[in-house]
Coordinates of C-alpha atoms in Angstrom, one line a residue:
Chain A
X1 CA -24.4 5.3 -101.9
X2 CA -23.4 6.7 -105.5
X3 CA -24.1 4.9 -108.2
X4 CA -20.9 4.7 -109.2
X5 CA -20.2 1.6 -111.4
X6 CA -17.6 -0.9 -110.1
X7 CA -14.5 -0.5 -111.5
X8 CA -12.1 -2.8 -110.2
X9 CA -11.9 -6.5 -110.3
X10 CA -14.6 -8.1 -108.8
X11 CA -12.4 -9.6 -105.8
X12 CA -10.7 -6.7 -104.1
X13 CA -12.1 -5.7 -101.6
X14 CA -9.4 -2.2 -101.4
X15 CA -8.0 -0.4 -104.3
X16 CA -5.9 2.5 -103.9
X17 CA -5.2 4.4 -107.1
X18 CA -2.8 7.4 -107.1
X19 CA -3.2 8.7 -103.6
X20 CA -1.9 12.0 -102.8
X21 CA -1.5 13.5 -98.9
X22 CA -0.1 16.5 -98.4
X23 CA -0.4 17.8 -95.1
X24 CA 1.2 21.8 -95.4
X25 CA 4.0 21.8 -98.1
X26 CA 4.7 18.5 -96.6
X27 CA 3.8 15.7 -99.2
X28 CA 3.1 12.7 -97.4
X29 CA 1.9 10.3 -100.3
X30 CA 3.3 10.9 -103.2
X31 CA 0.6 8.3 -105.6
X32 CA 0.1 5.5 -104.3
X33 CA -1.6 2.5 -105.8
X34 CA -2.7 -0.5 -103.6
X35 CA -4.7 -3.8 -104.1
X36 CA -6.0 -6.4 -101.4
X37 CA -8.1 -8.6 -103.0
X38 CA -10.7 -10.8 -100.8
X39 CA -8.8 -13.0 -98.1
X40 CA -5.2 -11.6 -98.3
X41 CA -3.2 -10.1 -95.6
X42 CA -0.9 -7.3 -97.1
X43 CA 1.7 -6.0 -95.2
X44 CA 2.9 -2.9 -95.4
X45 CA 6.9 -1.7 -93.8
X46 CA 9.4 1.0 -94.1
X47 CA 11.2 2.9 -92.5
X48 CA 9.1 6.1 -89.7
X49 CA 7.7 9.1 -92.1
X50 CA 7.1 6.8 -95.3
X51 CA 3.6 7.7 -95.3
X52 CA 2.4 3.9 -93.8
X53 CA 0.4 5.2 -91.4
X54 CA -0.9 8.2 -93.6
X55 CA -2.0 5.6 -96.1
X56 CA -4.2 3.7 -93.6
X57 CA -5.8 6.7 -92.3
X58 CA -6.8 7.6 -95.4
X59 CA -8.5 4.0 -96.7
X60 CA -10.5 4.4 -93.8
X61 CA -10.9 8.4 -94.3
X62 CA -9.9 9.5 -91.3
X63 CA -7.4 11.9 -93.2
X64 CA -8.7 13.2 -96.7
X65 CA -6.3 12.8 -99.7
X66 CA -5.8 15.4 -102.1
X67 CA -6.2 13.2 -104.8
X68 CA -7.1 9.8 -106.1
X69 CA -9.3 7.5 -105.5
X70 CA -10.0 4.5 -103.0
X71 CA -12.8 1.5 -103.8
X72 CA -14.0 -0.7 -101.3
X73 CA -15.2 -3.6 -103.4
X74 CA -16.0 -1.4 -106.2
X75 CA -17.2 1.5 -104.7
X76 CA -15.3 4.9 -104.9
X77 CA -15.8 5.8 -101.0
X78 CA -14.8 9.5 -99.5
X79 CA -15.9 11.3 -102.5
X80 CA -18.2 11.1 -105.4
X81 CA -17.7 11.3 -109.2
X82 CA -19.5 14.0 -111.1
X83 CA -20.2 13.3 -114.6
X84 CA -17.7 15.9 -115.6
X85 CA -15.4 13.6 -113.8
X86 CA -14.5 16.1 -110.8
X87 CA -14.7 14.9 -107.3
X88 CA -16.4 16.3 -104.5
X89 CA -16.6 15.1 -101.2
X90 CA -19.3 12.7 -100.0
X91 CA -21.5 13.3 -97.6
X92 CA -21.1 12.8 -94.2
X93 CA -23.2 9.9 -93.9
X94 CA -21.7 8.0 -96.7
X95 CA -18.4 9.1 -95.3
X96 CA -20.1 7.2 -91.7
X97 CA -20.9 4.2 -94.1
X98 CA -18.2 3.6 -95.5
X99 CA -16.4 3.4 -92.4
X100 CA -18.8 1.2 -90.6
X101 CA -17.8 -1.6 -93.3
X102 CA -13.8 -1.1 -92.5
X103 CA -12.3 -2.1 -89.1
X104 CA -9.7 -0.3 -87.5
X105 CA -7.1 -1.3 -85.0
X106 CA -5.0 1.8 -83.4
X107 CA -1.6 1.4 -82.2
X108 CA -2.8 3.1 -78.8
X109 CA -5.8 0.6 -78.9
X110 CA -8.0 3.9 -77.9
X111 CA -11.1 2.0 -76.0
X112 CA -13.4 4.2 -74.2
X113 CA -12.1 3.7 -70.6
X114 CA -15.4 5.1 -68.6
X115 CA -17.4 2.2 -70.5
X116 CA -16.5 -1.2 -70.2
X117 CA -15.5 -4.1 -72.8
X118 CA -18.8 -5.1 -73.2
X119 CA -19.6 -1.5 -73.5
X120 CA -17.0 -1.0 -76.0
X121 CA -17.7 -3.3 -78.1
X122 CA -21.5 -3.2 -78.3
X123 CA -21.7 0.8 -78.8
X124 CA -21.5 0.6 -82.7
X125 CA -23.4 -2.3 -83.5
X126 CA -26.0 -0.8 -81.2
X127 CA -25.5 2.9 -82.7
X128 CA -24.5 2.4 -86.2
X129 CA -26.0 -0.6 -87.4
X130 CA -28.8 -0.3 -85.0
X131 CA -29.0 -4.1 -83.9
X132 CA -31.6 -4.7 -81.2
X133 CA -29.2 -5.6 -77.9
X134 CA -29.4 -9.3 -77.5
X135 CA -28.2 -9.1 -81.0
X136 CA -25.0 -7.0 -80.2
X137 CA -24.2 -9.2 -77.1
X138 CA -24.8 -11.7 -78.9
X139 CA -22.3 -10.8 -81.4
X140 CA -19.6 -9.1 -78.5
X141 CA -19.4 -12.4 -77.1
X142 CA -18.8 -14.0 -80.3
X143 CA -15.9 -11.8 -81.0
X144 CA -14.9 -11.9 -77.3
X145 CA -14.5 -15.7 -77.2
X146 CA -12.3 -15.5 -80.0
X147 CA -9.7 -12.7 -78.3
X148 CA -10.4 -15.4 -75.5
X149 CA -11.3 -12.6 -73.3
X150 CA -14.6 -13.5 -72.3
X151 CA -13.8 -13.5 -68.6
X152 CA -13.0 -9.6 -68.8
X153 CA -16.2 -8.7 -70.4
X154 CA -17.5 -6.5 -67.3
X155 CA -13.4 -5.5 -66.9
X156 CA -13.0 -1.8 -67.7
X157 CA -10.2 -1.1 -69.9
X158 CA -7.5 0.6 -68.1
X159 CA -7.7 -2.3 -65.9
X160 CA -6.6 -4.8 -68.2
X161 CA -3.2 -5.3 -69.7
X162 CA -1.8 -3.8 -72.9
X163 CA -1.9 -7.1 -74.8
X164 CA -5.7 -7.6 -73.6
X165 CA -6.8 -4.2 -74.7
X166 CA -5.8 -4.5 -78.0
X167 CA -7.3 -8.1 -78.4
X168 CA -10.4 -5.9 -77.1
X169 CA -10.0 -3.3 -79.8
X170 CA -9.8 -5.9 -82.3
X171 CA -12.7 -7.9 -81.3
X172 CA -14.4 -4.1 -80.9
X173 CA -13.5 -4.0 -84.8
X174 CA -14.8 -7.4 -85.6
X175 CA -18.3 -6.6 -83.9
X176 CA -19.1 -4.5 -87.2
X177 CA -18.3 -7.7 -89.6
X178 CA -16.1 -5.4 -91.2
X179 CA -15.0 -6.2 -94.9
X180 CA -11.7 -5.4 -94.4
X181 CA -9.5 -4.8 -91.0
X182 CA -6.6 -2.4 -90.9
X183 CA -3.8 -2.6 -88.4
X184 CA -1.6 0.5 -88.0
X185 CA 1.4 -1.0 -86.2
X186 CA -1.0 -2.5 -83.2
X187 CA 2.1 -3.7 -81.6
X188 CA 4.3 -1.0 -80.8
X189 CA 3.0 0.4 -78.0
X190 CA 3.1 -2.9 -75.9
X191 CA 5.8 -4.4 -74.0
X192 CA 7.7 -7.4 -75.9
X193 CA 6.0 -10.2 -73.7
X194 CA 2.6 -9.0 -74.7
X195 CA 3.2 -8.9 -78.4
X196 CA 3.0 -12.2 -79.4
X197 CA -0.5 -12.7 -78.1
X198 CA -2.1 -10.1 -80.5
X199 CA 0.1 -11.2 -83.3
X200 CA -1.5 -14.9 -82.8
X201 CA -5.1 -13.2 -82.7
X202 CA -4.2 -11.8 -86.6
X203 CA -2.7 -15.1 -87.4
X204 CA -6.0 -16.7 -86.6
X205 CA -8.0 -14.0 -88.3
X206 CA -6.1 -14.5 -91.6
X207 CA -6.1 -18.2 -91.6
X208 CA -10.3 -17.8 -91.1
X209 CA -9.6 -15.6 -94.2
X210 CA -10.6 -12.1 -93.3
X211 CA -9.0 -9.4 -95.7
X212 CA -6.0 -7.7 -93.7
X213 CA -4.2 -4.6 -94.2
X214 CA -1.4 -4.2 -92.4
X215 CA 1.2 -1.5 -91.0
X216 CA 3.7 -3.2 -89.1
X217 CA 7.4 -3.3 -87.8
X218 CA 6.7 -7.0 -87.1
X219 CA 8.8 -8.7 -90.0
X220 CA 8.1 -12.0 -89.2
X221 CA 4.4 -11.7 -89.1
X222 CA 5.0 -10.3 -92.5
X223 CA 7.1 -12.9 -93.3
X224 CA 4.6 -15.5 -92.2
X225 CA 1.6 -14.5 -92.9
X226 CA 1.3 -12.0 -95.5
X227 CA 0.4 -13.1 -98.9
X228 CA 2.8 -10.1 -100.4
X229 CA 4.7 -7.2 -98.6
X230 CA 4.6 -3.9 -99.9
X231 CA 7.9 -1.2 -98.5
X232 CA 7.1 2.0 -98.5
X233 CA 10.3 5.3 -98.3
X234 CA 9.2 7.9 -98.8
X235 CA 5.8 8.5 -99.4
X236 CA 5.7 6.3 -102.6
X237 CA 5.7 2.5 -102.8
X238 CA 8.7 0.8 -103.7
X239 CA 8.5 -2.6 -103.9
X240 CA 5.7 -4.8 -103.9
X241 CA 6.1 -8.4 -103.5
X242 CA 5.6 -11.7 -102.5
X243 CA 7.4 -12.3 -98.6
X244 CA 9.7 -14.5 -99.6
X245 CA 11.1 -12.4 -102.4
X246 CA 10.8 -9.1 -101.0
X247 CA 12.8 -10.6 -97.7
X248 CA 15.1 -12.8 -99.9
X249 CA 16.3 -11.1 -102.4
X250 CA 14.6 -7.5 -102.5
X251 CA 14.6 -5.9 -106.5
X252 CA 15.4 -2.8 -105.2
X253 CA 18.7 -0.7 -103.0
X254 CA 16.4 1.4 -100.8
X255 CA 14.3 -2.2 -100.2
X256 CA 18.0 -3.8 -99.4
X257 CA 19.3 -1.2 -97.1
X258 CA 16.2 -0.9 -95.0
X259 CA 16.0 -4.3 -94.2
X260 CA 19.5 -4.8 -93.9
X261 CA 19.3 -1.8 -91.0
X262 CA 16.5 -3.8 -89.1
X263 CA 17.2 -7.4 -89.9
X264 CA 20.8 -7.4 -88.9
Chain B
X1 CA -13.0 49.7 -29.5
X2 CA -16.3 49.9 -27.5
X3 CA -19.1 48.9 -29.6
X4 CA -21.8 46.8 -28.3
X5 CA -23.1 44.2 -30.4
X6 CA -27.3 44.0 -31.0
X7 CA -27.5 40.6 -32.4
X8 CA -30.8 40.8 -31.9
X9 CA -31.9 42.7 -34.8
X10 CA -30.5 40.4 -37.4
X11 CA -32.7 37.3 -35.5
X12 CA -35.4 39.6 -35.6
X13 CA -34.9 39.9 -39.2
X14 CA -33.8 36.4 -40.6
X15 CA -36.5 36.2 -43.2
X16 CA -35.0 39.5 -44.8
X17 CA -31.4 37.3 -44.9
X18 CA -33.3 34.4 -46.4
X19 CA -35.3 36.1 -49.0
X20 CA -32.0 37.9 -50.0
X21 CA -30.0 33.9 -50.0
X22 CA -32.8 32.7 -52.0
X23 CA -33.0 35.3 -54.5
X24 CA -29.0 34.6 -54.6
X25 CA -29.2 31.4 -55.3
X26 CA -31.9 31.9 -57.8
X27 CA -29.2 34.3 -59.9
X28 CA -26.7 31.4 -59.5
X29 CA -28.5 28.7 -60.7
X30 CA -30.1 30.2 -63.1
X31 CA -27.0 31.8 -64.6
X32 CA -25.1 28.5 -64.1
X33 CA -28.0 26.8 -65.7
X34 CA -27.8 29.0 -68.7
X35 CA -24.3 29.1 -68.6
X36 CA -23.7 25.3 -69.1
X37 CA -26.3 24.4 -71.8
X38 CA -25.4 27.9 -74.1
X39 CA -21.4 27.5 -72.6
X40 CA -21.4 23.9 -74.0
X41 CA -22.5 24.9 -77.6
X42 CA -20.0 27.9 -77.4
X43 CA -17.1 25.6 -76.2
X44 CA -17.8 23.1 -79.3
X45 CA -18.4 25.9 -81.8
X46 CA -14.8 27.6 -80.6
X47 CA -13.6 24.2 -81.3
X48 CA -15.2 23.7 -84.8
X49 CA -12.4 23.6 -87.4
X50 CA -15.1 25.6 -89.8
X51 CA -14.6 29.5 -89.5
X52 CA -17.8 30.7 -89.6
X53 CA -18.1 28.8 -86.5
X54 CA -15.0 29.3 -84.2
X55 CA -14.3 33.1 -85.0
X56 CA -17.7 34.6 -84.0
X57 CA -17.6 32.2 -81.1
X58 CA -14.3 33.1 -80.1
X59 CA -15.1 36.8 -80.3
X60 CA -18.0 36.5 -78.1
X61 CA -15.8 34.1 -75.4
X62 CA -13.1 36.9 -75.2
X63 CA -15.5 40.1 -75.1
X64 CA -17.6 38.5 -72.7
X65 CA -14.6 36.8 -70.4
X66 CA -13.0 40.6 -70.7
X67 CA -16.0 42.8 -69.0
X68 CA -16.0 43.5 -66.2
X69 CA -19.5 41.7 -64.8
X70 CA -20.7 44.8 -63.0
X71 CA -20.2 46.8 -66.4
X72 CA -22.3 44.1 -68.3
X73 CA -24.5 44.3 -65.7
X74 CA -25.1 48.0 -65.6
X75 CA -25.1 48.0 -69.6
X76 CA -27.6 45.7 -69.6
X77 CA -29.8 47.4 -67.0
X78 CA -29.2 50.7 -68.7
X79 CA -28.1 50.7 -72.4
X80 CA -30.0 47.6 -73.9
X81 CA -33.5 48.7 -73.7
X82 CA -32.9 52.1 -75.0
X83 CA -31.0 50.6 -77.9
X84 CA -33.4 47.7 -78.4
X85 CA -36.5 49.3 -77.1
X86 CA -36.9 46.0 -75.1
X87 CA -38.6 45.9 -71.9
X88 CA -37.0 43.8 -69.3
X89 CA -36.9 43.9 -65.7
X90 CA -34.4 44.0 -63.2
X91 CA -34.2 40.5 -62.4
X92 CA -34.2 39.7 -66.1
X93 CA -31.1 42.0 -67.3
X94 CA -29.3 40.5 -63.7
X95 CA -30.0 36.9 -64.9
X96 CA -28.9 38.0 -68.5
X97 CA -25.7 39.5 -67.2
X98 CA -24.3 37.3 -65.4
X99 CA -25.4 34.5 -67.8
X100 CA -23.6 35.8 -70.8
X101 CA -20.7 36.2 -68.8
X102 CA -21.0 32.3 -67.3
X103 CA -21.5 31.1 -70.7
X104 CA -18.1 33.0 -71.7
X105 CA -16.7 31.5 -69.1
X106 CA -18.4 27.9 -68.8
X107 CA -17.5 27.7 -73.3
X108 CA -13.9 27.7 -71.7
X109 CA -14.3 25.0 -69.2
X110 CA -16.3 22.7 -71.5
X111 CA -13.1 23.2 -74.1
X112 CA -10.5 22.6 -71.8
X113 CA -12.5 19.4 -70.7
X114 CA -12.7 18.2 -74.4
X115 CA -9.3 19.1 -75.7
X116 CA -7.8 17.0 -72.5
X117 CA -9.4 14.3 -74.1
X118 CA -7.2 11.9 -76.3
X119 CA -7.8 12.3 -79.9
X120 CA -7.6 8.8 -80.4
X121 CA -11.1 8.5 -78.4
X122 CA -12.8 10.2 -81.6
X123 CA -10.7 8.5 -83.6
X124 CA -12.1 5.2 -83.0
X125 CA -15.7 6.2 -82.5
X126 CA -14.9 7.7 -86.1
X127 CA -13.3 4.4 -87.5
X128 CA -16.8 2.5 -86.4
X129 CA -18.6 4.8 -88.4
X130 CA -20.6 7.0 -85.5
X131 CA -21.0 10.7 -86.5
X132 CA -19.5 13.5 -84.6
X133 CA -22.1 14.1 -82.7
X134 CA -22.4 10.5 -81.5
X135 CA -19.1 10.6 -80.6
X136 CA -19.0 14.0 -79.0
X137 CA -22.4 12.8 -77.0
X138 CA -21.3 9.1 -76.3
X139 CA -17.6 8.8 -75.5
X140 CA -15.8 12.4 -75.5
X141 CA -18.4 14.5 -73.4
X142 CA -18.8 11.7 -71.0
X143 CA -15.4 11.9 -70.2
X144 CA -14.7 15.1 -70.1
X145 CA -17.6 16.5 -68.0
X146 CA -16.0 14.0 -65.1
X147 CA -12.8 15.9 -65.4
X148 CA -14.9 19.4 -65.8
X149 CA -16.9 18.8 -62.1
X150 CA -14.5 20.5 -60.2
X151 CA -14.0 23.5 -62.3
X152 CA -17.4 23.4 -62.9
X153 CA -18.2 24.1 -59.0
X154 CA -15.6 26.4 -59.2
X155 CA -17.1 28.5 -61.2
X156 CA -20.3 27.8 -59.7
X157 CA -18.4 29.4 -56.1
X158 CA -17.6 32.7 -58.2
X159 CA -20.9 33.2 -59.6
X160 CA -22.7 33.6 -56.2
X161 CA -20.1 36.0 -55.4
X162 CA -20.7 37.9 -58.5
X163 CA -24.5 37.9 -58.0
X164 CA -24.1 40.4 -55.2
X165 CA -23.4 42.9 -58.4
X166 CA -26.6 42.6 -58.7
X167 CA -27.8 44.6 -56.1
X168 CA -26.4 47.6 -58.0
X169 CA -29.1 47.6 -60.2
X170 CA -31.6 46.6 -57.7
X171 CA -32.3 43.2 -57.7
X172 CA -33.1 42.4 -54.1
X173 CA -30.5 39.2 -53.1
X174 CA -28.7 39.0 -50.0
X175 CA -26.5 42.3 -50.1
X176 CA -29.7 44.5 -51.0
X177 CA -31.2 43.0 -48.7
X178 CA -29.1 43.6 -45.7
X179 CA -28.4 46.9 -46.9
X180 CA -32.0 47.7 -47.1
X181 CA -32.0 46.5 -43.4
X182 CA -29.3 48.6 -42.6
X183 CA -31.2 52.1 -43.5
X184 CA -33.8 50.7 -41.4
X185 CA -32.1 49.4 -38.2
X186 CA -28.5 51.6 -38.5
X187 CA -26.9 48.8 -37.6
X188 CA -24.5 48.0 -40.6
X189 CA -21.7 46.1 -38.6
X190 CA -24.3 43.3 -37.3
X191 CA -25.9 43.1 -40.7
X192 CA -22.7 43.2 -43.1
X193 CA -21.5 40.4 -41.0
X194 CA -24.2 38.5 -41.5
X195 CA -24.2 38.8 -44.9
X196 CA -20.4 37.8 -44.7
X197 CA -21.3 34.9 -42.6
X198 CA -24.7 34.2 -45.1
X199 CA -22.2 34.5 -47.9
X200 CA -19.8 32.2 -46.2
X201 CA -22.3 29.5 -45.7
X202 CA -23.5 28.9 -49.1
X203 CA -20.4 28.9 -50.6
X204 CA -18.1 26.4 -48.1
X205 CA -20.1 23.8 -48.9
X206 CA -19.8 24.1 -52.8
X207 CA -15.8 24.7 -52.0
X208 CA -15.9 21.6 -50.0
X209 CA -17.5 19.4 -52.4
X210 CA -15.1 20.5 -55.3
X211 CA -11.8 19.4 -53.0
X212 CA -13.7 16.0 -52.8
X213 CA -14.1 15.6 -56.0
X214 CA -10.2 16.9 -57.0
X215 CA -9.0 14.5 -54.8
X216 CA -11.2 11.1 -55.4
X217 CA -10.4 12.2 -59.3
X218 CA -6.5 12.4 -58.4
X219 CA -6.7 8.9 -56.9
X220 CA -8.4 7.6 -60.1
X221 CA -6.0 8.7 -62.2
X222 CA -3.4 7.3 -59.6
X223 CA -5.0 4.0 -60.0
X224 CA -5.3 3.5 -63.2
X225 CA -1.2 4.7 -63.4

């Protein structure tokens, strides 16, 4: 990794400082600052197009921003800093690093359907971190008992139901003892009946204190569980607060009219 | 019509048929075999989001797709070693013909085969930190060469068919062979049929085994549904 002194506090594990994404002459993110500090869950809402998802794909560089800077505890990750204080890229093994130490959780789950879950959820640790395989079983079945979906772990994926294979992907994610996990709205794509089961598996996760950041629709997880809300219009961030003031009585008009269209 | 059949000179002669077969399926696999490993770098270079990459391998994709095999096959044969001053033999400039042209071809099966794919397979691998290539070589390939068997064999079917071009430059497969037979024996309507019928049987059995596999990979995806 760079040696790249730590400049944030010593307790966040992500800081976002002045992201840009621009995809075409589209601007996506328009500078956007962000904090999760070790153990909080931040939710982020707004309305479709606000950049939420954009955001998330960049923490865990999936997309590249055009400018700013992301730490993961400290560390600038996705580029490096020349003395002259120009970035350029990282390589591509950092790039790998980096995104070893964050989970991901899609909202199309996207497990590998010719392996199965044990297959899915061992590849990494075996690949990546290079564990010997007792190790990664070991470890899968950890991660599966606490999805509770031990009894599937010789199902293959397409076979199970939606709500099982995202409790899959997540446990998947866990398998890499990531430092933080990122949700990018892991719920929409299941039927109603399913939701609440994955939304209990990131209850539990937050209460055993892992670091959360999380794109959702789901105001009542965010209600519940987050320890503040940030809404996002537009590509920037407009208000970032605590739950029960950004759901009570929200500082700003865009903040008010969105969730007076989806709360009712 | 009153001709009177003399089947008898083409059992006199079966080893001439089954030298020809087996130099025919020698082009084929040997072509094919080519054809997959250089087709496979081709398809993922054409894919590359880098330039330098995906231009010069799209160029040589479209020339190559674009010829004519029995041109390629008589430039080869007749153009390349004056122009390079190489020395290569018949069989050589046949099995380079026809393997530049499966690799043309084969670069757009193996690209179809990843770009039907879902993006979100990468994606993931990505997210857990593999590299491309460990997520090309672990999870997108191995599900995309199960959907590219069929065409594969496909391909495969038209290749031994295009391997009788080869006889123009006088590589002795299956059709020089039986026409050899033919200036020998002047019986060209016994041994053109059993070329036909040689032809036939090589090929029906790759044809069959593709429908298999179209139709246990259309129940798959009917299960899974």
């Amino acid at each position: 990794m760079g040696a790249v002194a730590p400049r944030s506090t010593a307790q966040a594990v992500v800081k976002v400082e002045d992201l840009h994404k621009s995809f075409g002459a589209l601007e996506v993110l328009k500078g956007i600052d962000l904090e999760v500090d070790r153990g909080e869950v931040v939710c982020i809402i707004g309305p479709s197009g606000s950049g939420k998802s954009t955001l998330l794909r960049c923490v865990n560089l999936l997309e590249t921003p055009n400018r700013g800077r992301i730490y993961l505890e400290g560390q600038l990750i996705g580029v490096r800093e020349r003395p002259d204080g120009r970035l350029v890229k990282a390589t591509e093994r950092e790039i790998n690093h980096a995104r070893s130490e964050i989970g991901m959780v899609f909202q199309h789950f996207n497990l590998w359907p010719h392996k199965t879950v044990l297959g899915n959820l061992i590849e990494a640790p075996l690949r990546v971190r290079k564990l010997p395989r007792s190790e990664a079983v070991q470890l899968a079945e950890r991660f599966l008992g606490k999805v509770d979906l031990m009894d599937k772990i010789d199902a293959f994926p397409p076979t199970l139901s939606g709500g099982q294979q995202q409790r899959v992907a997540i446990a998947r994610a866990l398998c890499m003892q990531p430092k933080v996990m990122l949700f990018d709205e892991v719920t929409s794509a299941l039927d109603p009946e399913l939701v609440k089961e994955v939304l209990d598996v990131m209850k539990q996760l937050a209460a055993e204190g892992m670091t959360m950041l999380v794109v959702t629709h789901e105001m009542g997880f965010a209600r519940e569980v987050a320890s503040h809300v940030v809404f996002m219009d537009g590509g920037v961030v407009v208000e970032d607060a605590r739950p029960d003031d950004l759901f009570n009585k929200p500082a700003n008009e865009r903040t008010q009219r969105f969730l007076a269209a989806i709360l009712r | 019509m009153n001709y009177t059949w003399q089947w008898g000179v083409i059992w006199d002669n079966w080893h001439v048929f089954a030298q020809g077969a087996l130099m025919t399926l020698f082009l084929t696999a040997s072509s094919i075999g080519i054809g997959l490993v250089a087709g496979l770098f081709l398809g993922l270079a054409r894919l590359s989001s880098r330039r330098w990459l995906w231009v010069p391998a799209a160029i040589f994709i479209e020339i190559f797709r674009d010829t004519p095999i029995l041109v390629l096959l008589l430039w080869i044969f007749y153009c390349l070693p004056i122009l390079t001053g190489l020395k290569i033999d018949i069989i050589e400039s046949a099995i380079l013909g026809l393997s530049i042209h499966a690799s043309a071809y084969l670069a757009e099966v193996y690209r179809a085969g990843i770009q039907s794919v879902d993006r979100g397979q990468m994606e993931s691998a990505r997210s857990l930190g593999m590299s491309f290539r460990q997520g090309m070589h672990r999870i997108v390939l191995p599900q995309a060469i199960r959907r590219m068997l069929p065409p594969f064999l496909n391909v495969t079917a038209d290749f031994m068919k295009a391997s009788a071009l080869a006889s123009v430059v006088g590589v002795w497969e299956l059709l020089r062979q039986a026409s050899n037979l033919i200036a020998n024996t002047w019986r060209p309507l016994e041994a053109y049929t059993a070329v036909a019928v040689a032809y036939l049987l090589l090929i029906v059995p790759i044809v069959w085994l593709t429908g298999v596999l179209e139709r246990r990979f259309a129940r798959r995806v009917a299960a899974r549904a």
